[in-house]
mmCIF file of C-alpha atoms in Angstrom:
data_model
loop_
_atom_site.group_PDB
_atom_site.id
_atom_site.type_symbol
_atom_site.label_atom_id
_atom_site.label_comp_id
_atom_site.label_asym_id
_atom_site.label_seq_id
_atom_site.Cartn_x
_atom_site.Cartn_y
_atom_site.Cartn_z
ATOM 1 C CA UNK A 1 -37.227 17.500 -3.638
ATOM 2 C CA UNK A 2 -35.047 20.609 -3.802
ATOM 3 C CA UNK A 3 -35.689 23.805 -6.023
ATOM 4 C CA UNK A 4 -32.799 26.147 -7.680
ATOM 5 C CA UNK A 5 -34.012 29.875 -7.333
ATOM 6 C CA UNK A 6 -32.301 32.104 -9.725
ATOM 7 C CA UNK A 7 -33.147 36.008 -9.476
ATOM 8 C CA UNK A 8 -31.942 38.910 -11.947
ATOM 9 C CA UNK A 9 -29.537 42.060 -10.913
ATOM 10 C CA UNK A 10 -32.325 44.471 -10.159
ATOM 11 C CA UNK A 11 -35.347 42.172 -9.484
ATOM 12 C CA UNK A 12 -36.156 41.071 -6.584
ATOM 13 C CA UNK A 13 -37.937 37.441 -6.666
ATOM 14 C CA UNK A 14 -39.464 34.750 -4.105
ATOM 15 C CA UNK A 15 -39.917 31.016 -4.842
ATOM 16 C CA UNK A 16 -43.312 30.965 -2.816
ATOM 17 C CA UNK A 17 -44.437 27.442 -1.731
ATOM 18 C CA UNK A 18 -48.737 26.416 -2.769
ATOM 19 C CA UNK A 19 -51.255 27.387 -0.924
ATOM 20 C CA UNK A 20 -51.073 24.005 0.152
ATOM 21 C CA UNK A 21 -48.271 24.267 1.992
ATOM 22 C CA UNK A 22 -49.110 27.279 3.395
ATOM 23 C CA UNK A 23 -52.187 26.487 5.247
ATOM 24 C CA UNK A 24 -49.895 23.018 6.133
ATOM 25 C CA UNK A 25 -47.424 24.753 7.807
ATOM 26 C CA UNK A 26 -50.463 27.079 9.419
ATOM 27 C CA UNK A 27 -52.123 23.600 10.646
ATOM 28 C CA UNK A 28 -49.077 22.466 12.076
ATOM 29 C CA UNK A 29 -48.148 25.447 13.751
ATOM 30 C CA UNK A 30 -51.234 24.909 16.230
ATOM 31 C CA UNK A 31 -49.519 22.195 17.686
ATOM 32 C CA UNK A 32 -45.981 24.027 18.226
ATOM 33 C CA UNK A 33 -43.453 25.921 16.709
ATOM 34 C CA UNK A 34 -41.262 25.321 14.268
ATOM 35 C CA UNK A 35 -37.386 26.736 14.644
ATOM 36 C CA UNK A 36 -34.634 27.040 12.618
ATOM 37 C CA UNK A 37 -30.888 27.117 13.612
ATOM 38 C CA UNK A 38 -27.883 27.431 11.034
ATOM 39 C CA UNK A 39 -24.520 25.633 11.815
ATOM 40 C CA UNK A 40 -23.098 28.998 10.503
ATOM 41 C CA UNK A 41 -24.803 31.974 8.751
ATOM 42 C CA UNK A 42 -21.627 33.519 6.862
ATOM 43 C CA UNK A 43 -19.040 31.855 4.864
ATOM 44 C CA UNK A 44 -15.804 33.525 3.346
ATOM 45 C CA UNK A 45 -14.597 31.633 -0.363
ATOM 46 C CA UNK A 46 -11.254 33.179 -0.030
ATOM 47 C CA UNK A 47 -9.820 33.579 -3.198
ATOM 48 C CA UNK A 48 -11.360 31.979 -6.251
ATOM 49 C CA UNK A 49 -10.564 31.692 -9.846
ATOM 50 C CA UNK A 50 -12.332 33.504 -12.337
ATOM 51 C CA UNK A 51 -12.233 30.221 -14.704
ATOM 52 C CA UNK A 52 -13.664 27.749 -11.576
ATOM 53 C CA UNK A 53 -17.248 29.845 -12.912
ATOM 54 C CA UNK A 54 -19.116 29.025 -10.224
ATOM 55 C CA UNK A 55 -18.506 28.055 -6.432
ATOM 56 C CA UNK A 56 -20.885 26.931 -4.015
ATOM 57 C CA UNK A 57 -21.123 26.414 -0.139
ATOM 58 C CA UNK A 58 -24.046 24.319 1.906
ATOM 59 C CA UNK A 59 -25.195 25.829 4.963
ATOM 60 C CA UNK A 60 -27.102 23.315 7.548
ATOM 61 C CA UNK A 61 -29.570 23.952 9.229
ATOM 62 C CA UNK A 62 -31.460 22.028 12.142
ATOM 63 C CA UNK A 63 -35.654 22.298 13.371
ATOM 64 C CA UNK A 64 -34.963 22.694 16.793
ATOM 65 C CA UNK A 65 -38.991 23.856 17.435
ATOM 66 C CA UNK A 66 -41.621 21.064 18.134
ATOM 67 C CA UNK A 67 -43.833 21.818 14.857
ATOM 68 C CA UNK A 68 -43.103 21.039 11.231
ATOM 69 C CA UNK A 69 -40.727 23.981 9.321
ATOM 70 C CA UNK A 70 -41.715 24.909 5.986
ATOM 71 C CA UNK A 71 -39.388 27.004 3.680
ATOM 72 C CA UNK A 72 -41.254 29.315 1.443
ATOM 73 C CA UNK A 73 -38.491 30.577 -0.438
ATOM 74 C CA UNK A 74 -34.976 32.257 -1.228
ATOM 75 C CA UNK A 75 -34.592 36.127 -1.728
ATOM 76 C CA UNK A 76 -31.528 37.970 -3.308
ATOM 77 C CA UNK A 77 -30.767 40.595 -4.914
ATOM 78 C CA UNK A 78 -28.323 39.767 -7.382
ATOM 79 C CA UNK A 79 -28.352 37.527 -11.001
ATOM 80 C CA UNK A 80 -24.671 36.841 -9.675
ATOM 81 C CA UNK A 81 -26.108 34.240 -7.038
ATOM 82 C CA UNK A 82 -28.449 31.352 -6.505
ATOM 83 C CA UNK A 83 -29.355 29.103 -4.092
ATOM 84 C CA UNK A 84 -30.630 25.779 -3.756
ATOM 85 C CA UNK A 85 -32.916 24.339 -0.652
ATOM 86 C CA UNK A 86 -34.962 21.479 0.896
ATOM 87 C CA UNK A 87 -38.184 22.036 -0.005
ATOM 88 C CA UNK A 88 -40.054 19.469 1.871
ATOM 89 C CA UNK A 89 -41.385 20.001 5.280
ATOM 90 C CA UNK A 90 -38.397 19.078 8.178
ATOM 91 C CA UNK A 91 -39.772 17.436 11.366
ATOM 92 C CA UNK A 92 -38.932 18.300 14.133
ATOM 93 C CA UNK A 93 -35.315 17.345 14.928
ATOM 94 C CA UNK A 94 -34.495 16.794 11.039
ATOM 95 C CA UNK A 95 -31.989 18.566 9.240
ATOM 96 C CA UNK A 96 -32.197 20.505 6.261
ATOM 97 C CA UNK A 97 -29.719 22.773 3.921
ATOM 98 C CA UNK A 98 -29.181 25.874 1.696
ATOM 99 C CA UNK A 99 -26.578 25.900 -0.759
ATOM 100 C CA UNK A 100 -25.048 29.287 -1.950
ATOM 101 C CA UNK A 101 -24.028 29.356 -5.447
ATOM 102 C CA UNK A 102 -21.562 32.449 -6.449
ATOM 103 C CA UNK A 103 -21.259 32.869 -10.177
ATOM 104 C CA UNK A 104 -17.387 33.938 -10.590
ATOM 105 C CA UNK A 105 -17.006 34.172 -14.390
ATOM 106 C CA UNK A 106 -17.388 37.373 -15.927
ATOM 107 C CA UNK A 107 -17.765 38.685 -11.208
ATOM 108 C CA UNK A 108 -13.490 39.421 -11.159
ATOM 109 C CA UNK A 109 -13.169 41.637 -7.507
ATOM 110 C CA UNK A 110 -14.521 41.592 -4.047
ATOM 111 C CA UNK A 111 -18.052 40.314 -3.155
ATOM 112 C CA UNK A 112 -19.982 40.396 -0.425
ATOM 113 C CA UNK A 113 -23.389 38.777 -1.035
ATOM 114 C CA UNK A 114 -26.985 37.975 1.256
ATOM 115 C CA UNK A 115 -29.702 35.714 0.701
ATOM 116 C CA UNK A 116 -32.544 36.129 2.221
ATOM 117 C CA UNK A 117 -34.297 32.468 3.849
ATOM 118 C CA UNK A 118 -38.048 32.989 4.479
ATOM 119 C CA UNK A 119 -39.985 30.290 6.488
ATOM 120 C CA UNK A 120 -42.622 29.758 8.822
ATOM 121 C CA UNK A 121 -40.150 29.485 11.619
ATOM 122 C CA UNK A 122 -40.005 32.857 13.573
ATOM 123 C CA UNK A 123 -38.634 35.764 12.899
ATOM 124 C CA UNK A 124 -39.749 34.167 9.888
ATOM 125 C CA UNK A 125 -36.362 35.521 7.791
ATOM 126 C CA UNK A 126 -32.982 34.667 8.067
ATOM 127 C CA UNK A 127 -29.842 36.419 6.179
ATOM 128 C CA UNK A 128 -26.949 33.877 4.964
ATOM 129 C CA UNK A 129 -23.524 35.594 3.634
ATOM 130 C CA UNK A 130 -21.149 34.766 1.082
ATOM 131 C CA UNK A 131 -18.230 36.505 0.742
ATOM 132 C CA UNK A 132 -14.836 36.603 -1.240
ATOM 133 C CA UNK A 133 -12.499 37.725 -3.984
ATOM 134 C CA UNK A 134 -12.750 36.986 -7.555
ATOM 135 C CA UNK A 135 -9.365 37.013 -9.242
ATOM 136 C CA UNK A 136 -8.542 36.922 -12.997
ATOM 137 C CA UNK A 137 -5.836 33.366 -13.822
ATOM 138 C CA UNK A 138 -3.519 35.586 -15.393
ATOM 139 C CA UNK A 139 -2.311 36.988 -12.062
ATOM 140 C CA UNK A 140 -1.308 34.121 -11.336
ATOM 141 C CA UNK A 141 -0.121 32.458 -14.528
ATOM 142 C CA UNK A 142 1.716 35.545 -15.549
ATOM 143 C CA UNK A 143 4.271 34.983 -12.501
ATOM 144 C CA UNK A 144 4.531 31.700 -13.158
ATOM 145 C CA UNK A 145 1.859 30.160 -10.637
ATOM 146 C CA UNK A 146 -0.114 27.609 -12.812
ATOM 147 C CA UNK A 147 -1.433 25.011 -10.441
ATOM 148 C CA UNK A 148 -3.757 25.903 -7.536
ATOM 149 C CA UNK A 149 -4.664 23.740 -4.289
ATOM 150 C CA UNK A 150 -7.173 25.214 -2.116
ATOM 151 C CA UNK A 151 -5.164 28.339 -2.949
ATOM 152 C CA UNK A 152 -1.831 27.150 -3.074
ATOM 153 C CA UNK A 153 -0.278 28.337 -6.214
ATOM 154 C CA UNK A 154 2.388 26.285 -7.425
ATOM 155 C CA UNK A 155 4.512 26.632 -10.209
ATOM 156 C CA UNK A 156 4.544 23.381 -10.986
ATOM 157 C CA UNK A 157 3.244 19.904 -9.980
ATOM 158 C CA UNK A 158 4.864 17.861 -12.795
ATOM 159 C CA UNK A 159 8.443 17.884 -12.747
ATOM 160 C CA UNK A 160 10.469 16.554 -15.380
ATOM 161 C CA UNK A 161 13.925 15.130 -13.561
ATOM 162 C CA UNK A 162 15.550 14.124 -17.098
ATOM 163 C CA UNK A 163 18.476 11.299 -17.205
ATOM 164 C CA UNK A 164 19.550 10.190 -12.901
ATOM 165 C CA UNK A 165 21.958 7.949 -12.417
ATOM 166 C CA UNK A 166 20.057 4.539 -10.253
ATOM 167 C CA UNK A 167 21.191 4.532 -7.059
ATOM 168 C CA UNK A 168 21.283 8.485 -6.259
ATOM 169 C CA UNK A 169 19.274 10.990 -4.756
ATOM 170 C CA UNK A 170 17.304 14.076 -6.747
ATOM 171 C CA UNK A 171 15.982 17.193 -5.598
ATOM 172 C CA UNK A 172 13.445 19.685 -7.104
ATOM 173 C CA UNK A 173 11.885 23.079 -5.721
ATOM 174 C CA UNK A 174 8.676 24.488 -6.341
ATOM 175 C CA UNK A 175 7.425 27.852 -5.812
ATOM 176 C CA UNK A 176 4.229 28.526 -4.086
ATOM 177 C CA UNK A 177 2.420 31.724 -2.852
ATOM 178 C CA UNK A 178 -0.660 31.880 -0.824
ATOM 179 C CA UNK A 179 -3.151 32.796 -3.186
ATOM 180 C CA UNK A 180 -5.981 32.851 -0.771
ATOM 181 C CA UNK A 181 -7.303 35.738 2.348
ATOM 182 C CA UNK A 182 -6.637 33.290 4.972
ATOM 183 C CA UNK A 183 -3.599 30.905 6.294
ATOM 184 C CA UNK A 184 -3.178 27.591 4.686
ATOM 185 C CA UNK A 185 -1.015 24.584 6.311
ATOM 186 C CA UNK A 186 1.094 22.079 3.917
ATOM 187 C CA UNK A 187 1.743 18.874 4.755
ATOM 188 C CA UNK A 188 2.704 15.664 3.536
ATOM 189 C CA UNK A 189 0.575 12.314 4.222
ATOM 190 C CA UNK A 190 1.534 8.574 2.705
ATOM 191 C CA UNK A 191 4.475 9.675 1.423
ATOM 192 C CA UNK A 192 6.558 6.792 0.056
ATOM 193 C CA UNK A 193 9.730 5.523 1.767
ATOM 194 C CA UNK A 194 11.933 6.952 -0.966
ATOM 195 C CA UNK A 195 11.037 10.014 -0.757
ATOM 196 C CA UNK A 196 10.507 13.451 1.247
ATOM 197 C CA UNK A 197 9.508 16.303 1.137
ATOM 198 C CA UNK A 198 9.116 19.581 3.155
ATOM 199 C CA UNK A 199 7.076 22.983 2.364
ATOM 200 C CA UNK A 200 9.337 26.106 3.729
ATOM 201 C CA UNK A 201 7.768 27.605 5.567
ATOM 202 C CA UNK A 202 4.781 24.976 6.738
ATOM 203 C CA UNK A 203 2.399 27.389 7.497
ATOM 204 C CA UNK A 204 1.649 30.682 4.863
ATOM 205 C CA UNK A 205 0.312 33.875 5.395
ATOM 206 C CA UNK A 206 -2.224 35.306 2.544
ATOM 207 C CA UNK A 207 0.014 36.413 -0.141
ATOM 208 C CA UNK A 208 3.370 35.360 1.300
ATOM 209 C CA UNK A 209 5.404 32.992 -0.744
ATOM 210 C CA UNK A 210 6.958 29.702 -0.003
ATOM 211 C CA UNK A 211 9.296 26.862 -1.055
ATOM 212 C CA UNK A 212 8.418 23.499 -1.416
ATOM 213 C CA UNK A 213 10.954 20.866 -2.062
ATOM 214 C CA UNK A 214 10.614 17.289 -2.884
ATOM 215 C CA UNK A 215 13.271 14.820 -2.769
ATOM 216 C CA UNK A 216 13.476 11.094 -3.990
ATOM 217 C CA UNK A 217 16.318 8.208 -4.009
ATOM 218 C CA UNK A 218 16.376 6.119 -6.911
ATOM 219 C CA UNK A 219 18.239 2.551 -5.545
ATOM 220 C CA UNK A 220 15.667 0.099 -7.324
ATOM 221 C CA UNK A 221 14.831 2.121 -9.879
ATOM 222 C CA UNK A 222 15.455 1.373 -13.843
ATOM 223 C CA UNK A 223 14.133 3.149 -16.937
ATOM 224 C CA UNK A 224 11.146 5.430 -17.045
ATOM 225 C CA UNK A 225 10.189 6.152 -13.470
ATOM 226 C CA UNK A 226 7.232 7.713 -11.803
ATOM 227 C CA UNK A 227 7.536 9.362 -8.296
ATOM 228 C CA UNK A 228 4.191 10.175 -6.648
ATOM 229 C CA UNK A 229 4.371 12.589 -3.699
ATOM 230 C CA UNK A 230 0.292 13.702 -2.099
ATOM 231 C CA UNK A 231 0.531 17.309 -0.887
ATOM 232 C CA UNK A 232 -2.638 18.673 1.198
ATOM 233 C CA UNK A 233 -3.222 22.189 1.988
ATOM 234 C CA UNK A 234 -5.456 23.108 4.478
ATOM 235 C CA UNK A 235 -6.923 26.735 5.236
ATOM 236 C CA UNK A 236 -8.750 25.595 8.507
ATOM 237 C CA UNK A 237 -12.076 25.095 7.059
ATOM 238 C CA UNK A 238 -11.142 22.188 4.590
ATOM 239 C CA UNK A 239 -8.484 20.395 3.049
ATOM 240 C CA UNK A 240 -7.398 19.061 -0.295
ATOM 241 C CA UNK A 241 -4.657 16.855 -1.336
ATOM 242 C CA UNK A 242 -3.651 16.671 -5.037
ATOM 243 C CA UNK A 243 -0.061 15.055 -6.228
ATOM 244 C CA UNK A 244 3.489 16.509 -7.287
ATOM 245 C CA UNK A 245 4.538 13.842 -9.980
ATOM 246 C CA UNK A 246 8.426 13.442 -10.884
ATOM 247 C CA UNK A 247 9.542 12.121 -14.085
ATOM 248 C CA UNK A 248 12.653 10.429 -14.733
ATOM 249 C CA UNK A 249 14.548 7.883 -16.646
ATOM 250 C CA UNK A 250 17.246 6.043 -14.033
ATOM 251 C CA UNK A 251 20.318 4.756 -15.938
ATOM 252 C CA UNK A 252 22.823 2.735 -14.493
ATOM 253 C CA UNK A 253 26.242 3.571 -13.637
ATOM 254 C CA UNK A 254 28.911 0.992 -15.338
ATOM 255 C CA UNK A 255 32.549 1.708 -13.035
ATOM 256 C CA UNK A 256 35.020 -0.985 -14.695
ATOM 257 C CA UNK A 257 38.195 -1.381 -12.438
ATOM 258 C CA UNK A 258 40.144 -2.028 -15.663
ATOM 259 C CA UNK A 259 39.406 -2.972 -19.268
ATOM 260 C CA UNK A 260 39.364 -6.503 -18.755
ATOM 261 C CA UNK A 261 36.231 -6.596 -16.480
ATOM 262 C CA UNK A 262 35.194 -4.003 -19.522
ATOM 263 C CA UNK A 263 35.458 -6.558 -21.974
ATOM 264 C CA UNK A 264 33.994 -9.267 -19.419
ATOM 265 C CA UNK A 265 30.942 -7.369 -19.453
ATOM 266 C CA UNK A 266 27.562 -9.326 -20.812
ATOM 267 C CA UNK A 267 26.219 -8.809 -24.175
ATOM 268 C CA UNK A 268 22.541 -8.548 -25.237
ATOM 269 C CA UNK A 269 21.817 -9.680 -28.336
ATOM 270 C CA UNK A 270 18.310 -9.898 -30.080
ATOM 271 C CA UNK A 271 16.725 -12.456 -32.179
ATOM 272 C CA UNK A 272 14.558 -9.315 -34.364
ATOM 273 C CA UNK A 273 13.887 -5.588 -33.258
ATOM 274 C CA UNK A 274 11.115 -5.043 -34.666
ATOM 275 C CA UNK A 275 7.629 -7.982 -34.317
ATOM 276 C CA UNK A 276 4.746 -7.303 -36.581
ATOM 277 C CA UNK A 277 1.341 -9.286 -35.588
ATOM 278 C CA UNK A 278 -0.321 -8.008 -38.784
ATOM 279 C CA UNK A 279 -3.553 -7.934 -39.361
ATOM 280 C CA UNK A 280 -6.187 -9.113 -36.013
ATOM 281 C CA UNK A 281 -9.465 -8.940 -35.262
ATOM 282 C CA UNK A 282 -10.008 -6.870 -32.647
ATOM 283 C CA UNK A 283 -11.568 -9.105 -29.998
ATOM 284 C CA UNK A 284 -8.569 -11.463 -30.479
ATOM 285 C CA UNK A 285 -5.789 -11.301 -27.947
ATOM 286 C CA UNK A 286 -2.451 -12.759 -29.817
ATOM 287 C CA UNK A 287 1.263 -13.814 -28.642
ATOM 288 C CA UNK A 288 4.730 -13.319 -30.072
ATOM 289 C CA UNK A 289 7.926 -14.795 -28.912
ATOM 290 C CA UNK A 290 11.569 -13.116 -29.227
ATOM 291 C CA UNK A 291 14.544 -14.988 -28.205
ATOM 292 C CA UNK A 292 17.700 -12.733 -26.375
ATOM 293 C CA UNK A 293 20.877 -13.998 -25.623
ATOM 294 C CA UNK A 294 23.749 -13.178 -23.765
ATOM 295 C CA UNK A 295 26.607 -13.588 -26.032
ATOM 296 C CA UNK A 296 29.059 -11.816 -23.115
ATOM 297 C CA UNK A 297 31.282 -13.339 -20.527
ATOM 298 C CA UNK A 298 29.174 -12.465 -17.537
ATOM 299 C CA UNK A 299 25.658 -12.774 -16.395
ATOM 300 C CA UNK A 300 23.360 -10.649 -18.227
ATOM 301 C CA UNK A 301 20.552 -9.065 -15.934
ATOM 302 C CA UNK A 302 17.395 -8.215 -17.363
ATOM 303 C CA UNK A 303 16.297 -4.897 -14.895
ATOM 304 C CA UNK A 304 13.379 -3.753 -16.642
ATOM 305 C CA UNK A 305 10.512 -4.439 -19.419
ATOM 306 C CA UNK A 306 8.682 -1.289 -20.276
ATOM 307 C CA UNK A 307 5.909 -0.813 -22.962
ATOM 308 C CA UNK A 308 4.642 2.170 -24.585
ATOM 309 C CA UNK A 309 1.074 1.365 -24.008
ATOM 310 C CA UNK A 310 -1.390 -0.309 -22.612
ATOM 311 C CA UNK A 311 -2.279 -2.702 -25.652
ATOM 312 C CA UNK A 312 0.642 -4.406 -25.178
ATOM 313 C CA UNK A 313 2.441 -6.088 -22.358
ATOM 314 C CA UNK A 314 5.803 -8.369 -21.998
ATOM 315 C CA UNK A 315 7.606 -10.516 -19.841
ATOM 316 C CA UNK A 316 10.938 -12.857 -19.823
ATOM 317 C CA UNK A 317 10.748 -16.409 -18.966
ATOM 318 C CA UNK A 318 13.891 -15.760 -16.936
ATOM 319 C CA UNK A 319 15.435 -12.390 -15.958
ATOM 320 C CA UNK A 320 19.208 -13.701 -15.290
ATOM 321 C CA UNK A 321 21.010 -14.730 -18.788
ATOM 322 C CA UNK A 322 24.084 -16.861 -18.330
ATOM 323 C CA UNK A 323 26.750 -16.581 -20.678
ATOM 324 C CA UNK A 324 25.927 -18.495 -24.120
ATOM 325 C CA UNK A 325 22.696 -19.082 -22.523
ATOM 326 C CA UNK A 326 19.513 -17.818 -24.190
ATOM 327 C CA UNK A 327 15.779 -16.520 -23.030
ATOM 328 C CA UNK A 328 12.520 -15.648 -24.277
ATOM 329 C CA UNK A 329 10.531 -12.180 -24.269
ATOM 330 C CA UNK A 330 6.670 -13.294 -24.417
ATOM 331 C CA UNK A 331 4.857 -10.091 -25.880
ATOM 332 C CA UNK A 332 0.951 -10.063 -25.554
ATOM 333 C CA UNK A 333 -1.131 -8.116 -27.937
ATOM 334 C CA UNK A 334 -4.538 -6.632 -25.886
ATOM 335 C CA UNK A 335 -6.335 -5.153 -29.141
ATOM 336 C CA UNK A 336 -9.643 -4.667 -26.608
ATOM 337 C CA UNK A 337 -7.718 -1.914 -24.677
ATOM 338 C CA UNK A 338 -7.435 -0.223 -28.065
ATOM 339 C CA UNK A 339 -9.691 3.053 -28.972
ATOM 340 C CA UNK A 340 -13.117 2.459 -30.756
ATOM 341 C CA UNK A 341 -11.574 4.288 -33.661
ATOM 342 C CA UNK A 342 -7.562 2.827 -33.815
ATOM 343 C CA UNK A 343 -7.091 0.781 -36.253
ATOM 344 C CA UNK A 344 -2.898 0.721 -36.779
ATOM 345 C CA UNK A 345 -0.779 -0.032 -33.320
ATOM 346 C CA UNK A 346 2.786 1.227 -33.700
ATOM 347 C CA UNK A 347 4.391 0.980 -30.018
ATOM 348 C CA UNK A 348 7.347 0.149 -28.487
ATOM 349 C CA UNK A 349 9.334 -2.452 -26.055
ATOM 350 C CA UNK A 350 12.035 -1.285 -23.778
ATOM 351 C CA UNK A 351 14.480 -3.898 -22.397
ATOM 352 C CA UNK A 352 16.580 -2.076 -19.778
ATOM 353 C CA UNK A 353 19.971 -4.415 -18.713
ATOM 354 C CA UNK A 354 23.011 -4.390 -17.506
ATOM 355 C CA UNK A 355 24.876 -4.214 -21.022
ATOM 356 C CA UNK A 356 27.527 -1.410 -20.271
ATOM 357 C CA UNK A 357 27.180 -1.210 -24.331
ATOM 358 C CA UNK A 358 23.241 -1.137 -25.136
ATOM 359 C CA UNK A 359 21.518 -0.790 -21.414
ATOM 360 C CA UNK A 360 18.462 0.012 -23.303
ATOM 361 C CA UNK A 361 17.634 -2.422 -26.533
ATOM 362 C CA UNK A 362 13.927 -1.129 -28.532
ATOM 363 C CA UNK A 363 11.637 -3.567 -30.253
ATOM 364 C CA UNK A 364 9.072 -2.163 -32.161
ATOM 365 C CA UNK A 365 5.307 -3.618 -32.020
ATOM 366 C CA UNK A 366 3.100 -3.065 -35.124
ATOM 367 C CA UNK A 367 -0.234 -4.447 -36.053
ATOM 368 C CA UNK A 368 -3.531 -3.402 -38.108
ATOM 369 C CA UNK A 369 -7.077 -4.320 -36.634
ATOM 370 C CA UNK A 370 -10.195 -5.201 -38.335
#
């Protein structure tokens, strides 16, 4: 059982433990002595966002005595904090905690702040410390410096790389600045094989700036790509890994020698562009067929299917077209991945190939649900 023990600016308040417990801990205490010892007795939030609101930190503690330890309560002397404890009696050898809560909103500036831990362990009080800086967003946001990881601010960890050619490589920079009072380390873990990236400099002093540039080849890439790369940032105490995400859509690069291979070049050609299921029910998961054909001189090769959403999905029965030769597109309509409330689906296919004329050929996907 834990309790959360709020107390007001000027008040000073103490969650006292029953009478019960009292004369418990007082029985107990003629067999031994209870002690208590804290992992750590002061802990510094660094920099924090007004609009996190609150921020909280969990300080250990172990009964190192030979008698039960009791807490009786949590002083402090400010509305601003609160603080949250095993109640319960902790054998000897057991483990127990305090957690420190810091109320940021409407707190902007420097805090220092005590709570005060009385228990039946002597000296029968013990002063925890919370300390740190409460800073407004728009400090931040106004240069720019939207994102924050552990105190990294970044000005960006979407990126939008627009129209790459397949086959090349694409580079983006990010701006960071420490945003916290102490060092923080950046690094890169499981980053994929196509990609890099590098934070300059690695290491960041409190309010010192820094590049961070991520880099990603796109051989085996067609259409609408996604490029994950984890970033962690540690300040010594803990670390946290979030995700720079690039965008992009990778076309492909047609080189003709000389107009005949131009005019050698497969065609695409669809049965319909457009594949209305009409009305369903809901539960009822439905197929459509769409025949393509290559009515070129070369092989046609089908790269890519994409869909629009997750309600729909589609495949080829073969992804090399011959010339005069035909395939089929096998569309699948998932109504139960549809929202409670949707009733109309109006999506789309993309068929990414190696048409020098139409490398990209939409079908539309409608239907109504009852």
């Amino acid at each position: 059982m834990a309790c959360l023990f709020f107390t007001g600016i000027a008040n000073y308040a103490i969650k006292r433990r029953t009478v019960s417990a009292v004369m418990l801990s007082l029985a107990l205490q003629a067999f031994g002595r209870p002690a208590i010892n804290f992992i750590e007795t002061r802990h510094n939030f660094g920099y924090i966002a007004e609009s996190e609101k609150a921020v909280s930190h969990l300080f250990r503690f172990t009964n190192s005595g030979d008698s039960a330890l009791v807490i009786y309560g949590i002083v402090s002397g400010c509305g601003c904090t609160a603080a949250d404890y095993t109640s319960d009696p902790i054998a000897p050898g057991d483990t127990g905690t305090v957690t420190v809560t810091y109320i940021a909103e409407g707190n902007p500036g420097r805090f220092v702040k005590g709570v005060r831990v009385k228990s039946n362990a002597p000296p029968g009080e013990m002063l925890l410390t919370v300390e740190g800086t409460i800073i407004r967003d728009d400090k931040f946001k106004a240069a720019g410096y939207v994102c924050n990881i552990n105190g990294l601010r970044l000005t960006a960890t979407r990126i939008a790389s627009g129209n790459i050619e397949q086959g090349k490589t694409t580079c983006h920079t990010v701006k960071a600045i420490n945003g916290s009072d102490i060092e923080v380390a950046v690094s890169f873990p499981h980053i994929g094989v196509k990609a890099s990236a590098k934070a300059i400099p690695e290491k960041i002093a409190p309010g010192n700036e820094a590049e961070i540039t991520v880099c990603y080849e796109t051989s085996g890439m067609w259409g609408e790509e996604t490029v994950s790369v984890p970033i962690t940032v540690n300040n010594g105490v803990e670390s946290r890994t979030d995700t720079i995400v690039c965008l992009a859509n990778v076309m492909e690069v047609f080189d003709f020698a000389t107009e005949e291979e131009r005019l050698e070049a497969p065609i695409i050609n669809v049965e319909r562009r457009a594949l209305n299921f009409g009305e369903r029910d809901r539960k009822e998961k439905t197929t459509g067929e769409i025949k393509i054909s290559n009515t070129g001189k070369r092989v046609l090769n089908i790269r890519k299917i994409e869909t629009s959403s997750a309600c729909i999905s589609a495949s080829v029965r073969k992804d090399r077209v011959k010339s005069g030769d035909t395939t089929s597109l096998t569309v699948t309509l998932c109504p139960d991945k549809l929202g409670k409330t949707q009733h109309l689906l109006n999506e789309r296919i993309r068929i990414i190939t190696d048409d020098p004329e139409n490398p990209v050929t939409q079908i539309q996907i409608t239907a109504s649900f009852r």
